[in-house]
Short mmCIF file of C-alpha atoms and ligand atoms in Angstrom, two decimals:
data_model
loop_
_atom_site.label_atom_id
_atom_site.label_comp_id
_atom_site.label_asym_id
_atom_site.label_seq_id
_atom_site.Cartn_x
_atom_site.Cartn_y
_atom_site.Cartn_z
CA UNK A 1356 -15.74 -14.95 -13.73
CA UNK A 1357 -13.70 -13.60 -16.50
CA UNK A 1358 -11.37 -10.51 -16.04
CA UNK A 1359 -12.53 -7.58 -17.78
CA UNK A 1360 -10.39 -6.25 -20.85
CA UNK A 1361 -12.21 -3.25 -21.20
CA UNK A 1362 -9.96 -0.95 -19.74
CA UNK A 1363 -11.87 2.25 -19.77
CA UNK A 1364 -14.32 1.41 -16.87
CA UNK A 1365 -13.31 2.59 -13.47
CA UNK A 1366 -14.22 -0.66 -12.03
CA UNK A 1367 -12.91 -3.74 -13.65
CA UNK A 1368 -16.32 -5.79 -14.57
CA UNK A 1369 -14.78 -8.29 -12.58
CA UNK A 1370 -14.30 -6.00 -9.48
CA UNK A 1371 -18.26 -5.11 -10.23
CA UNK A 1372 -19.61 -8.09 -10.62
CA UNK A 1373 -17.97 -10.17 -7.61
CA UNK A 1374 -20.13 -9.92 -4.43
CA UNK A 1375 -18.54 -12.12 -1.74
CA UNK A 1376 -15.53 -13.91 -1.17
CA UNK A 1377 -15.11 -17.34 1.18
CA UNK A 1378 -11.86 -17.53 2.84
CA UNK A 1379 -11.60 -20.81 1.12
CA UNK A 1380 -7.51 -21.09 -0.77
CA UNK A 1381 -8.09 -23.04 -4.13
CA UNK A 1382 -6.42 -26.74 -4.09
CA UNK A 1383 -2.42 -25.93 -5.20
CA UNK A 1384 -2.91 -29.45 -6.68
CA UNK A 1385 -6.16 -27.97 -8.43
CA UNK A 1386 -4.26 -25.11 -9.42
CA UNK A 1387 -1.51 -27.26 -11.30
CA UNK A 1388 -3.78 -28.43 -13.60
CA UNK A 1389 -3.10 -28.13 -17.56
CA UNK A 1390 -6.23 -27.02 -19.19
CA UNK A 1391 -9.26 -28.83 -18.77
CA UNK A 1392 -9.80 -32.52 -19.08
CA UNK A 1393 -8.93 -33.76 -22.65
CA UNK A 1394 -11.64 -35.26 -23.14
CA UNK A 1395 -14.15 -32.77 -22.62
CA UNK A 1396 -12.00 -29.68 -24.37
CA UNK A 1397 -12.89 -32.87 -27.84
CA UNK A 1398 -16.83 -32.07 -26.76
CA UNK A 1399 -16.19 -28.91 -26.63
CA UNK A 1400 -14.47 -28.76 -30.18
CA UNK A 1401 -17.31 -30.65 -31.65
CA UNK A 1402 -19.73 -28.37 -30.53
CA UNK A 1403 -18.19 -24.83 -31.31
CA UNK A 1404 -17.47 -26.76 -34.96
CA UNK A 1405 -21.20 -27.48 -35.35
CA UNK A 1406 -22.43 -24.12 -34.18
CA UNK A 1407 -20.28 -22.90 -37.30
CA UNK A 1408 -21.41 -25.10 -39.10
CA UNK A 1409 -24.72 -26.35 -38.51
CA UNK A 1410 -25.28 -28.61 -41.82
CA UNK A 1411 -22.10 -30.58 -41.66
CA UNK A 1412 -22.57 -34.06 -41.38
CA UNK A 1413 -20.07 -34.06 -38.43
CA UNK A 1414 -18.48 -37.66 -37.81
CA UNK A 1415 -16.88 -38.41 -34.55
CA UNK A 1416 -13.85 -40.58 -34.19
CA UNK A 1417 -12.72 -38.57 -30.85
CA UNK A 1418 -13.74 -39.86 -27.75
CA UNK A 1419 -13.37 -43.60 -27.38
CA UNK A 1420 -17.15 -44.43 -26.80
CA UNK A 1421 -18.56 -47.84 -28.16
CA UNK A 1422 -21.30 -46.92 -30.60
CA UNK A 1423 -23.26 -50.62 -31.08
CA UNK A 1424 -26.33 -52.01 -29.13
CA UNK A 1425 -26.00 -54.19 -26.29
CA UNK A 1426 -27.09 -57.86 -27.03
CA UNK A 1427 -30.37 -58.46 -26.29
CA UNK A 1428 -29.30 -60.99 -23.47
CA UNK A 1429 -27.91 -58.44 -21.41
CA UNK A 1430 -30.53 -55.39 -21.96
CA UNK A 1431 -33.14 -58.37 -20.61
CA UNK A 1432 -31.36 -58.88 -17.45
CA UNK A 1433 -31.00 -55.66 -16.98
CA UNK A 1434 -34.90 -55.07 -17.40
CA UNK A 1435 -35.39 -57.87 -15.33
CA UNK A 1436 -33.62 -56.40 -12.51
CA UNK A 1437 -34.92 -53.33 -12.50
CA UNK A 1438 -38.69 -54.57 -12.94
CA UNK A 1439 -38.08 -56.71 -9.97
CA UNK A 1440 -37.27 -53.80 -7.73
CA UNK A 1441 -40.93 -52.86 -8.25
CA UNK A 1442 -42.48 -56.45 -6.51
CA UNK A 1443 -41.52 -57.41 -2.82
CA UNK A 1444 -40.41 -60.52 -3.71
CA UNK A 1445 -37.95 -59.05 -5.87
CA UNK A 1446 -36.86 -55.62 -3.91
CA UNK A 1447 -32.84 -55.50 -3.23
CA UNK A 1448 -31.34 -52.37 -1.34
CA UNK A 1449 -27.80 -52.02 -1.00
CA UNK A 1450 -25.39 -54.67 -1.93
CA UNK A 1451 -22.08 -55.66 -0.67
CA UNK A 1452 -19.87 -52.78 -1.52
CA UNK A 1453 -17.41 -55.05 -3.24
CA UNK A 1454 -19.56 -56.01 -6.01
CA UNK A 1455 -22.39 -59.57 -5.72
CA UNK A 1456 -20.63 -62.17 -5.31
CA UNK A 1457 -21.92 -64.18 -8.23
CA UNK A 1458 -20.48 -61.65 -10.65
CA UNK A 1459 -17.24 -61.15 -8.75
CA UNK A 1460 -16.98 -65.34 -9.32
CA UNK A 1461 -18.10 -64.77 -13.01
CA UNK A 1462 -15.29 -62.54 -13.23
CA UNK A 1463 -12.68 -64.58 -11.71
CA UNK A 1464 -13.81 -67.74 -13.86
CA UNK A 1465 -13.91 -66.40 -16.67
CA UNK A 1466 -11.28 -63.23 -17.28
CA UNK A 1467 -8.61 -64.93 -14.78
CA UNK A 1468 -8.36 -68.48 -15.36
CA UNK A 1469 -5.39 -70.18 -14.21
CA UNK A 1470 -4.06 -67.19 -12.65
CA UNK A 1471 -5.18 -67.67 -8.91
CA UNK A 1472 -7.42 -64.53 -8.66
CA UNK A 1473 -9.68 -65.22 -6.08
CA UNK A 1474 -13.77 -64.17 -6.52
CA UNK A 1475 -12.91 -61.50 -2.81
CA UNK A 1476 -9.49 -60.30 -4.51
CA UNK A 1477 -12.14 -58.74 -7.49
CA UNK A 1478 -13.79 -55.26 -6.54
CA UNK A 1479 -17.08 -54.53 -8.72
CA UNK A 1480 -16.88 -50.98 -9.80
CA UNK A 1481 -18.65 -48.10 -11.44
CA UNK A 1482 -15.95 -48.05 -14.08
CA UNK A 1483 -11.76 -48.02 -14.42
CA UNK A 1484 -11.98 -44.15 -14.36
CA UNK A 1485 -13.53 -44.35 -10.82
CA UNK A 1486 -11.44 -46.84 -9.77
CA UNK A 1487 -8.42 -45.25 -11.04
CA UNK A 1488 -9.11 -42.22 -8.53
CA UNK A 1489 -9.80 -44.67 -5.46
CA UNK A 1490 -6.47 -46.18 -6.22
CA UNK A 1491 -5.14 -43.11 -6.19
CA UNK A 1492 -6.84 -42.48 -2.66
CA UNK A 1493 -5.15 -45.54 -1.57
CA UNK A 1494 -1.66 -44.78 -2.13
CA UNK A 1495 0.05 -42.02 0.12
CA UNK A 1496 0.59 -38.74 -1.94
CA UNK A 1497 4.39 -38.37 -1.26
CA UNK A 1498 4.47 -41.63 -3.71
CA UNK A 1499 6.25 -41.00 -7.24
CA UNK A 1500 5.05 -42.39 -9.94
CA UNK A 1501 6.05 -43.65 -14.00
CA UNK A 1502 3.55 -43.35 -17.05
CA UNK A 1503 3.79 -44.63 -20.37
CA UNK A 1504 4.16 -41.36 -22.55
CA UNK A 1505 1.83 -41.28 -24.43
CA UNK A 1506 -1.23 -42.82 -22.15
CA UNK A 1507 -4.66 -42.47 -21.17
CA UNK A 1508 -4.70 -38.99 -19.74
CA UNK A 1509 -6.41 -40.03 -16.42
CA UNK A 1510 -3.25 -41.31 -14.52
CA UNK A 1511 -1.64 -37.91 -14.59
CA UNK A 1512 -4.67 -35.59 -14.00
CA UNK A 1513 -5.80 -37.71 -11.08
CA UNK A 1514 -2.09 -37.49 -9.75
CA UNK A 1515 -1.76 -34.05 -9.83
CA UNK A 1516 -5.00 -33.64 -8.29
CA UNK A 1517 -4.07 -35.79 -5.21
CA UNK A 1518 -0.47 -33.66 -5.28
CA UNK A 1519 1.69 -36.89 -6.48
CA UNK A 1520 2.71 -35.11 -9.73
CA UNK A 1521 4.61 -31.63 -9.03
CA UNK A 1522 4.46 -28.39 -10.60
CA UNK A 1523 3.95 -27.89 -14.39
CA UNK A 1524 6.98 -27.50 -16.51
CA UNK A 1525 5.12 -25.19 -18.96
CA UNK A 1526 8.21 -26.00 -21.80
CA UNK A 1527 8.23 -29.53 -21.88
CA UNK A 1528 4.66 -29.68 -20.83
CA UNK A 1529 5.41 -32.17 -18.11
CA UNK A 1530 4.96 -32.40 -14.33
CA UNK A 1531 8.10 -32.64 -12.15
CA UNK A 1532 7.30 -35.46 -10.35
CA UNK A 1533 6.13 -37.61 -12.88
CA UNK A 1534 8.83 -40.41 -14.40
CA UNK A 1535 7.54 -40.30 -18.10
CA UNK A 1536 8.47 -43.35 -20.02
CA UNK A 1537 8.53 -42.56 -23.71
CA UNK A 1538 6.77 -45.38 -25.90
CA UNK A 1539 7.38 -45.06 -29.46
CA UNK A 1540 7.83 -47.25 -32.48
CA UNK A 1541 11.53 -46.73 -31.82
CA UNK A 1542 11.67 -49.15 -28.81
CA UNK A 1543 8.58 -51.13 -29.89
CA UNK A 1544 5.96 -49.17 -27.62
CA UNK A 1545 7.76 -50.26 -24.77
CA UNK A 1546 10.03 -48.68 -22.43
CA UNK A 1547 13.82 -49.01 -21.69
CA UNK A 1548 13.34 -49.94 -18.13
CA UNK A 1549 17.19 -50.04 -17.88
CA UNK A 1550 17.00 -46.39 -17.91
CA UNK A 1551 14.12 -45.37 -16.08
CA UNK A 1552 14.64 -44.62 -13.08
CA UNK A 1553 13.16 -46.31 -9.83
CA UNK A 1554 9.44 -44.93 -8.93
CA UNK A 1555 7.16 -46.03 -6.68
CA UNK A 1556 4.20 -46.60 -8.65
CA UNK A 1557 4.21 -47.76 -12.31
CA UNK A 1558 0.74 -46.83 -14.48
CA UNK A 1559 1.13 -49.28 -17.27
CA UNK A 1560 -1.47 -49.67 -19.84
CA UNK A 1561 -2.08 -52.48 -22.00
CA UNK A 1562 -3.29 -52.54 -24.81
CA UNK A 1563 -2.47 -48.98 -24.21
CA UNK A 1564 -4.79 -46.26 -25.49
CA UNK A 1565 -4.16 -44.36 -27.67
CA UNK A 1566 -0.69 -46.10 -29.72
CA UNK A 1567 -3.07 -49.89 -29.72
CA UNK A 1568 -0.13 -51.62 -28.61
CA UNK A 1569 -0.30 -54.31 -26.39
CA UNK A 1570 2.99 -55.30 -24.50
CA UNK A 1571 4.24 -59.41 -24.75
CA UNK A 1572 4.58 -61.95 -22.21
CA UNK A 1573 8.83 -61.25 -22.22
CA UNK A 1574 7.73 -57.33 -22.04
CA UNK A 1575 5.37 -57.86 -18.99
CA UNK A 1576 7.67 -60.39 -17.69
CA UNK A 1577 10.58 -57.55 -17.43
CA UNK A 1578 7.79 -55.25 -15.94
CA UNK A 1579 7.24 -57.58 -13.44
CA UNK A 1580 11.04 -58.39 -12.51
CA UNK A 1581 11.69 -54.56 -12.85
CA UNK A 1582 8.79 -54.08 -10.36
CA UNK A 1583 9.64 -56.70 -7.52
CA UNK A 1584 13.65 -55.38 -7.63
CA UNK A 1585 12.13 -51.92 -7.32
CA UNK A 1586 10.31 -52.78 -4.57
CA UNK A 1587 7.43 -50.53 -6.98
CA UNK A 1588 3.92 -51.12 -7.27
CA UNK A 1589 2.28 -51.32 -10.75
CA UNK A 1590 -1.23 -50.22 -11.32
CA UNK A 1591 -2.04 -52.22 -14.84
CA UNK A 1592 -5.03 -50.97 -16.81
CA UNK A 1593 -6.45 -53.85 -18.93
CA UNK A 1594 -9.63 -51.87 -19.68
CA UNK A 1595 -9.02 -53.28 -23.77
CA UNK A 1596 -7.83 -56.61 -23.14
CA UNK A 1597 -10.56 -58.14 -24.68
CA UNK A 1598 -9.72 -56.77 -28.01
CA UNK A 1599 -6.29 -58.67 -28.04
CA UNK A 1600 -6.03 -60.96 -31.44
CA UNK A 1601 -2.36 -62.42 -30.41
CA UNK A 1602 -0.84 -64.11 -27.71
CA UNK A 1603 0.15 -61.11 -25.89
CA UNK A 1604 -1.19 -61.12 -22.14
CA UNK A 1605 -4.33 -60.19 -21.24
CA UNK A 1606 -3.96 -59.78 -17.49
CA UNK A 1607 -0.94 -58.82 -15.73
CA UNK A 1608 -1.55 -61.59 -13.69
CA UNK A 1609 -0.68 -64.37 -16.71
CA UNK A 1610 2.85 -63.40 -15.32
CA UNK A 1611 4.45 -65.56 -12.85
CA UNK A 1612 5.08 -63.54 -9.33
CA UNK A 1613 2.68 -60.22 -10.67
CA UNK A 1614 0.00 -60.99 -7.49
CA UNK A 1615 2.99 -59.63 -5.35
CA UNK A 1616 3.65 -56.19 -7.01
CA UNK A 1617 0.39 -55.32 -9.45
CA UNK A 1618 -3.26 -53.90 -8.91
CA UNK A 1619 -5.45 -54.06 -12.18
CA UNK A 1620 -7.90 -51.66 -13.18
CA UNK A 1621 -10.88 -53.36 -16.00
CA UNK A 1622 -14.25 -52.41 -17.57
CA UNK A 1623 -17.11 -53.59 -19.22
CA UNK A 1624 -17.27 -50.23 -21.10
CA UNK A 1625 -14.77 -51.46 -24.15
CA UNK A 1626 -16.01 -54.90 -24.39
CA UNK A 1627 -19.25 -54.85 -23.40
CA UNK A 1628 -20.31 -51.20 -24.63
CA UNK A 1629 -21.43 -50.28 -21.44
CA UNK A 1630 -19.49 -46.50 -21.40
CA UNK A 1631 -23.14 -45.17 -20.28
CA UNK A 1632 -24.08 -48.18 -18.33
CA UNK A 1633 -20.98 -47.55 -16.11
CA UNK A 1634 -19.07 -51.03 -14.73
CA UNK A 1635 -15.85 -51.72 -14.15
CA UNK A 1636 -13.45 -53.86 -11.19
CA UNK A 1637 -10.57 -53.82 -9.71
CA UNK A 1638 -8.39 -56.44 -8.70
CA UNK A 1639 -6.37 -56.23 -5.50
CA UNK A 1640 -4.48 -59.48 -4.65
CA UNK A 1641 -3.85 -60.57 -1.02
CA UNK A 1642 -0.28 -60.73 -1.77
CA UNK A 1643 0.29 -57.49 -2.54
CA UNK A 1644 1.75 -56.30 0.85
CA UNK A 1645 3.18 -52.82 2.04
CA UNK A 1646 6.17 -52.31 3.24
CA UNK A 1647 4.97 -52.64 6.63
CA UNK A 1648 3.82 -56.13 5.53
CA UNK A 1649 0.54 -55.33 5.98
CA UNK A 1650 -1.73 -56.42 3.07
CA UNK A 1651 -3.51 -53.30 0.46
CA UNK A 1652 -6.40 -55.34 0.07
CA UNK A 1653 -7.47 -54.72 3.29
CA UNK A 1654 -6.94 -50.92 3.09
CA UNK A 1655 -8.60 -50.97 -0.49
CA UNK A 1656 -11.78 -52.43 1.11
CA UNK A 1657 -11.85 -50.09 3.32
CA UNK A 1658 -11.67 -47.21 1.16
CA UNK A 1659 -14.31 -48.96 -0.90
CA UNK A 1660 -16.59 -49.28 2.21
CA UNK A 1661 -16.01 -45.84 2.98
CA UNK A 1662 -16.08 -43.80 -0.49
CA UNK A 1663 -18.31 -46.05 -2.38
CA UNK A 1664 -21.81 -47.89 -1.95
CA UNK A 1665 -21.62 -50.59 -4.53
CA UNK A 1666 -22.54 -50.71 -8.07
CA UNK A 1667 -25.99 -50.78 -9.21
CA UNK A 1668 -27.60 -54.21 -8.44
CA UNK A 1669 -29.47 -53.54 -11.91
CA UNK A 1670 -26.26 -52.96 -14.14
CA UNK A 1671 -24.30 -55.70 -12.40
CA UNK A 1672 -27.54 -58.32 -13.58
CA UNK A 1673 -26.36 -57.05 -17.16
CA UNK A 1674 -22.53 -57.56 -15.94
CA UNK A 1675 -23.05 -60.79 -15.01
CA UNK A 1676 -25.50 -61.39 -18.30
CA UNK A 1677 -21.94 -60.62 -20.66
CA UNK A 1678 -20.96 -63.64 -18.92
CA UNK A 1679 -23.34 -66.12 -20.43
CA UNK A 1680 -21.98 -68.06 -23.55
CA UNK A 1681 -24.77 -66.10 -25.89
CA UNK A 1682 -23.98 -62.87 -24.17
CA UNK A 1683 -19.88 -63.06 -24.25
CA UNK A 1684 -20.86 -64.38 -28.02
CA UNK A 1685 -22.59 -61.20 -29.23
CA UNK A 1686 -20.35 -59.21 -27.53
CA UNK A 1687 -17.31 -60.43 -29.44
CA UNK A 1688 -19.28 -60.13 -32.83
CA UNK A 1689 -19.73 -56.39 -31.50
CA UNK A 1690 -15.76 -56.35 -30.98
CA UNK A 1691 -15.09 -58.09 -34.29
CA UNK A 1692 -17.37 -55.54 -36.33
CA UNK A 1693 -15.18 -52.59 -33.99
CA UNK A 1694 -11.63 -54.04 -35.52
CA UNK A 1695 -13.18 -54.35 -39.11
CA UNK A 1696 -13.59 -50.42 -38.57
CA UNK A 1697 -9.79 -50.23 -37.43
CA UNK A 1698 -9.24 -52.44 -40.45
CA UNK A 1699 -10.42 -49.84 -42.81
CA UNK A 1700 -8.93 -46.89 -41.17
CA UNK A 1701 -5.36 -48.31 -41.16
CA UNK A 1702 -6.02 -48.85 -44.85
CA UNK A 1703 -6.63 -45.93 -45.64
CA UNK A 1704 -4.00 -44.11 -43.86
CA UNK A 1705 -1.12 -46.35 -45.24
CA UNK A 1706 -2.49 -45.94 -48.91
CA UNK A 1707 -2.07 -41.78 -47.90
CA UNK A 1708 1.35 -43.00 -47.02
CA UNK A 1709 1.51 -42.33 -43.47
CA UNK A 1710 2.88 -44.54 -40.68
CA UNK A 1711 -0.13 -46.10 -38.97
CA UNK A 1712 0.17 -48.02 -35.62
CA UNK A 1713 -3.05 -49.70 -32.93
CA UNK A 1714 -5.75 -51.34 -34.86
CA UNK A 1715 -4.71 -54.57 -34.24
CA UNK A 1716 -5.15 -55.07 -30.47
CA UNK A 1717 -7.30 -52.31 -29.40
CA UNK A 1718 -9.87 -49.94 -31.51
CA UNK A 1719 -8.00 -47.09 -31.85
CA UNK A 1720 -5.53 -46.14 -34.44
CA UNK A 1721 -2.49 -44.13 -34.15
CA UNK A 1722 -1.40 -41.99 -36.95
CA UNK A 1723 2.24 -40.34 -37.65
CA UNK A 1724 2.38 -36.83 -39.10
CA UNK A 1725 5.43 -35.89 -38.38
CA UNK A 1726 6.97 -32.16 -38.27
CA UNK A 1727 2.99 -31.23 -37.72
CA UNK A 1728 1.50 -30.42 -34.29
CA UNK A 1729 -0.96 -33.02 -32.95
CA UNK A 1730 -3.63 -30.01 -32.81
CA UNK A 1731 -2.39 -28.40 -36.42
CA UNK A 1732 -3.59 -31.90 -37.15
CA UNK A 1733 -6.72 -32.29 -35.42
CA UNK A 1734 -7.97 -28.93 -36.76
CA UNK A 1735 -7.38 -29.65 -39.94
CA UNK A 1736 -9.43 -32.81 -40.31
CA UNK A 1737 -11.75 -31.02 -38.38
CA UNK A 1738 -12.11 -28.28 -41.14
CA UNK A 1739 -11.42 -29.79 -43.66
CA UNK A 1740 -13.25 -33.10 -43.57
CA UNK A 1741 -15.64 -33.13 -40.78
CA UNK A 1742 -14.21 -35.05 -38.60
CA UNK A 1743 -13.30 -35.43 -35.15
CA UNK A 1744 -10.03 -36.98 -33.89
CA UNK A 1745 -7.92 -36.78 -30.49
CA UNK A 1746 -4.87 -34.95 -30.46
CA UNK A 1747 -1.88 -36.88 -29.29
CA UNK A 1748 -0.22 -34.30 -27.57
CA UNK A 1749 -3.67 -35.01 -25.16
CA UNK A 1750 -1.67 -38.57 -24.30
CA UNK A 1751 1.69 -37.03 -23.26
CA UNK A 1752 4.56 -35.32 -24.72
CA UNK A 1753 5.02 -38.23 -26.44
CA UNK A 1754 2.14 -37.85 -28.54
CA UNK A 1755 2.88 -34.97 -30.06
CA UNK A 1756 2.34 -35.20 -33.88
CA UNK A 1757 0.05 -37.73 -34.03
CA UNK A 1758 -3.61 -38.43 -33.87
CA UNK A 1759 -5.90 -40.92 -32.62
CA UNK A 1760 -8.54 -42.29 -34.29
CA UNK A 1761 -11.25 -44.19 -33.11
CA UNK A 1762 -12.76 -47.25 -34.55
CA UNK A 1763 -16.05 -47.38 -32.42
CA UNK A 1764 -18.16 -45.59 -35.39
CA UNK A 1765 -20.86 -47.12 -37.10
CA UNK A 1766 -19.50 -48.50 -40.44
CA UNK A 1767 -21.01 -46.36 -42.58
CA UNK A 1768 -19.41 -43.35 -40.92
CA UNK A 1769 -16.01 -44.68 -41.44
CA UNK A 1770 -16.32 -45.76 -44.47
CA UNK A 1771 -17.27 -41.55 -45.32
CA UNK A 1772 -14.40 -40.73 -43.23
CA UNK A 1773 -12.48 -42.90 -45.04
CA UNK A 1774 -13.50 -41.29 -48.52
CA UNK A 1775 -13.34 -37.68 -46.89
CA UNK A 1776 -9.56 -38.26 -45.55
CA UNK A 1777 -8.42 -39.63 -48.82
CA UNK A 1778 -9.58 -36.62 -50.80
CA UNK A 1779 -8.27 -33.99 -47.99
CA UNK A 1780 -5.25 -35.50 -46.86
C1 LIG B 2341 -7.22 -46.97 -20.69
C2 LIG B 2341 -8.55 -46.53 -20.19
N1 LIG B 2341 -8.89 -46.78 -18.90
C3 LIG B 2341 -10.09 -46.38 -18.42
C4 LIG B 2341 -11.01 -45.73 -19.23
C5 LIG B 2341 -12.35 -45.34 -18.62
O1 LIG B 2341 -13.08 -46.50 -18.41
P1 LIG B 2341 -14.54 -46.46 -17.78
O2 LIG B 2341 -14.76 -47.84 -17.22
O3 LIG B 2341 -15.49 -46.12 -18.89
O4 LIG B 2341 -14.54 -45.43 -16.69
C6 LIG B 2341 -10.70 -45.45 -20.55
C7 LIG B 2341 -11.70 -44.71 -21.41
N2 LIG B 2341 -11.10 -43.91 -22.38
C8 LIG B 2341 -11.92 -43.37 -23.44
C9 LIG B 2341 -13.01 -42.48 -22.89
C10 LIG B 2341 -12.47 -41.16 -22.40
C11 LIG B 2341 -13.19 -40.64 -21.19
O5 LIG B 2341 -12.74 -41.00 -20.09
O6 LIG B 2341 -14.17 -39.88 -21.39
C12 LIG B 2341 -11.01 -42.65 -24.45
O7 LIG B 2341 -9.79 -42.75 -24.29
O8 LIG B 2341 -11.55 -42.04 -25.42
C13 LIG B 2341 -9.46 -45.86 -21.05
O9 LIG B 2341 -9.12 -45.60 -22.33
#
């Protein structure tokens, strides 16, 4: 319900149109919100540009979503599953809510090798974003917290909506209770932990979205450290570790002592394309004790248990599918044709002479224009060339004046965008 601005009406049109009122007070935490989610507002964006202009050839490099089949191998055992269902042989109802076991091993064998994470320490998931909230359930909401600034916009929204973040401070756009931990290519992407002061909870992404960098061993290895004297928990978000082409880390838990003070957070959606598909796990180690010495795992099942029924049987046949030496195959030649994209699109922002970071370790690309707002910027690509980016001021305060760009088009739209951003830029 909109207030009315027509002013000459006895009766607001509000006032007319509003029949009854619950005595229901709207969430303060609700209330704190910054606009909507960013993601979303992008949707919106595209949409309103399209109505206005219904014959552009619109191409979207916004919202991170993979944009390539799904081998063959894992579609099939996907079908499979779900034909079964329909013979009595082959009928499942509900699973364990921790995921099947055979694809919580796959997991474990595969993603952690040599890193002593156990097939019951691995929760299957409908994807991080869920799982991101039912950490967030976990964890009491007097708990402060640290982000990377910029970062994936779902660690702050889903604190403030649990009442771990504060007010707004409507200036520096940042909540009060939030430790923000600026990441720029000043200090490498990587915060000065000897000035940031002690939180509770860390949210550390890696490779982050959107600046594409992905932190080294001796980074993680002063995360960790910083962590255990801290006494702080960090919730590590490896949802593009699969995209890593160097030797940095792909789980927190290649670092020596991390089982004791680190939760991660994973999906299939990235590597796997399976953003519609919807799987993801988390992995909660038995070492990872309260204060109280009781261990989270044990509090994270239950929540589990109690908030969530298990992943569908038929999408974790196609999960455990990626698995298979042809499936993990294909999906890499998906991942490799991805980075060829990023590729291209850091090409042809350096040759416009603008400082271009990501692209090498993730499939986004994040692009400098300094003294410009991050949404002077997004609009004018937008107008100009037809085509939709992410604002970085979306990630953080720190991502204010850049953009991010994905690189999960199909070729042939990058390779326009490419030719359009040359000529408008
Ligand atoms: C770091 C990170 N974690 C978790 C997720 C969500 O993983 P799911 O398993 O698919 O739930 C994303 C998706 N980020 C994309 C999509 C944005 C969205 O949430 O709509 C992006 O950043 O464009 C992500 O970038």
């Amino acid at each position: 319900v909109q207030p009315s601005t027509n002013h000459s009406s006895s009766k607001s049109d509000r006032e007319q149109r509003i029949e009854y009122l619950t005595k229901i007070p709207r969430s303060v935490n609700l209330e704190s919100l910054q606009n909507g989610y960013l993601f979303p507002e992008i949707s919106t964006r595209e949409s309103e540009y399209s109505r206005r202009n219904p014959h552009a050839r619109l191409i979207k490099l916004g919202i991170g979503d993979t944009t390539q089949p799904i081998p063959d191998i894992i579609t099939s055992a996907m079908a499979e599953q779900a034909l079964a269902l329909s013979t009595a042989q082959g009928y499942k109802g509900y699973g364990p809510e921790q995921g099947n076991r055979e694809l919580r091993r796959a997991i474990a064998e595969t993603l952690y090798q040599g890193m002593e994470v156990k097939e019951n320490e691995i929760f299957v998931s409908d994807g991080a974003q869920c799982d991101i909230s039912r950490v967030q359930m976990l964890l009491d909401s007097s708990l402060s917290i640290a982000l990377q600034d910029p970062t994936f916009p779902g660690y702050a929204d889903s604190s403030v909506i649990v009442g771990r973040a504060g007010r707004l401070n409507a200036g520096s756009r940042k909540y009060k209770k939030i430790v923000y931990m600026k990441c720029e290519p000043e200090n490498n992407f990587f915060p000065n932990l000897s000035k940031t002061p002690r939180t509770d909870l860390i949210f550390f992404c890696s490779p982050n979205n959107p600046t594409g960098s992905a932190a080294s061993r001796q980074q993680l290895e002063q995360l960790v450290e910083f962590a255990k004297a801290n006494g702080s928990i960090i919730i590590y978000d490896s949802a593009y570790a699969a995209y890593i082409s160097d030797e940095s880390p792909r789980s927190i838990f290649e670092i020596p002592g991390a089982k004791e003070v680190a939760i991660e957070i994973s999906s299939f959606s990235k590597f796997a394309g399976f953003t519609g598909v919807r799987l993801g796990w988390t992995v909660v180690p038995e070492e990872l004790l309260y204060a109280n010495g009781y261990p989270m795992i044990r509090d994270y099942d239950r929540i589990v248990c109690t908030c969530f029924n298990g992943a569908s049987n038929i999408v974790q046949a196609g999960g455990l599918a990626c698995f298979s030496a042809e499936g993990f195959g294909a999906l890499k030649r998906t991942m490799g044709y991805y980075m060829e994209n990023a590729k291209i699109l850091v090409e042809t922002f350096e040759s416009m002479g603008k400082k271009v970071y990501g692209g090498k370790n993730g499939p986004y690309v994040w692009v400098h224009f300094p003294g410009l707002s991050s949404w002077q910027v997004f609009n004018q690509i937008l107008e100009r060339a037809a085509i939709v980016t992410v604002p970085g001021i979306g990630f953080g305060p720190g991502g204010e004046g850049y953009i991010r760009v994905s690189a999960f088009g199909h070729r042939e739209c990058i390779l326009e965008a490419s030719r359009r951003l040359t000529k408008v830029l």
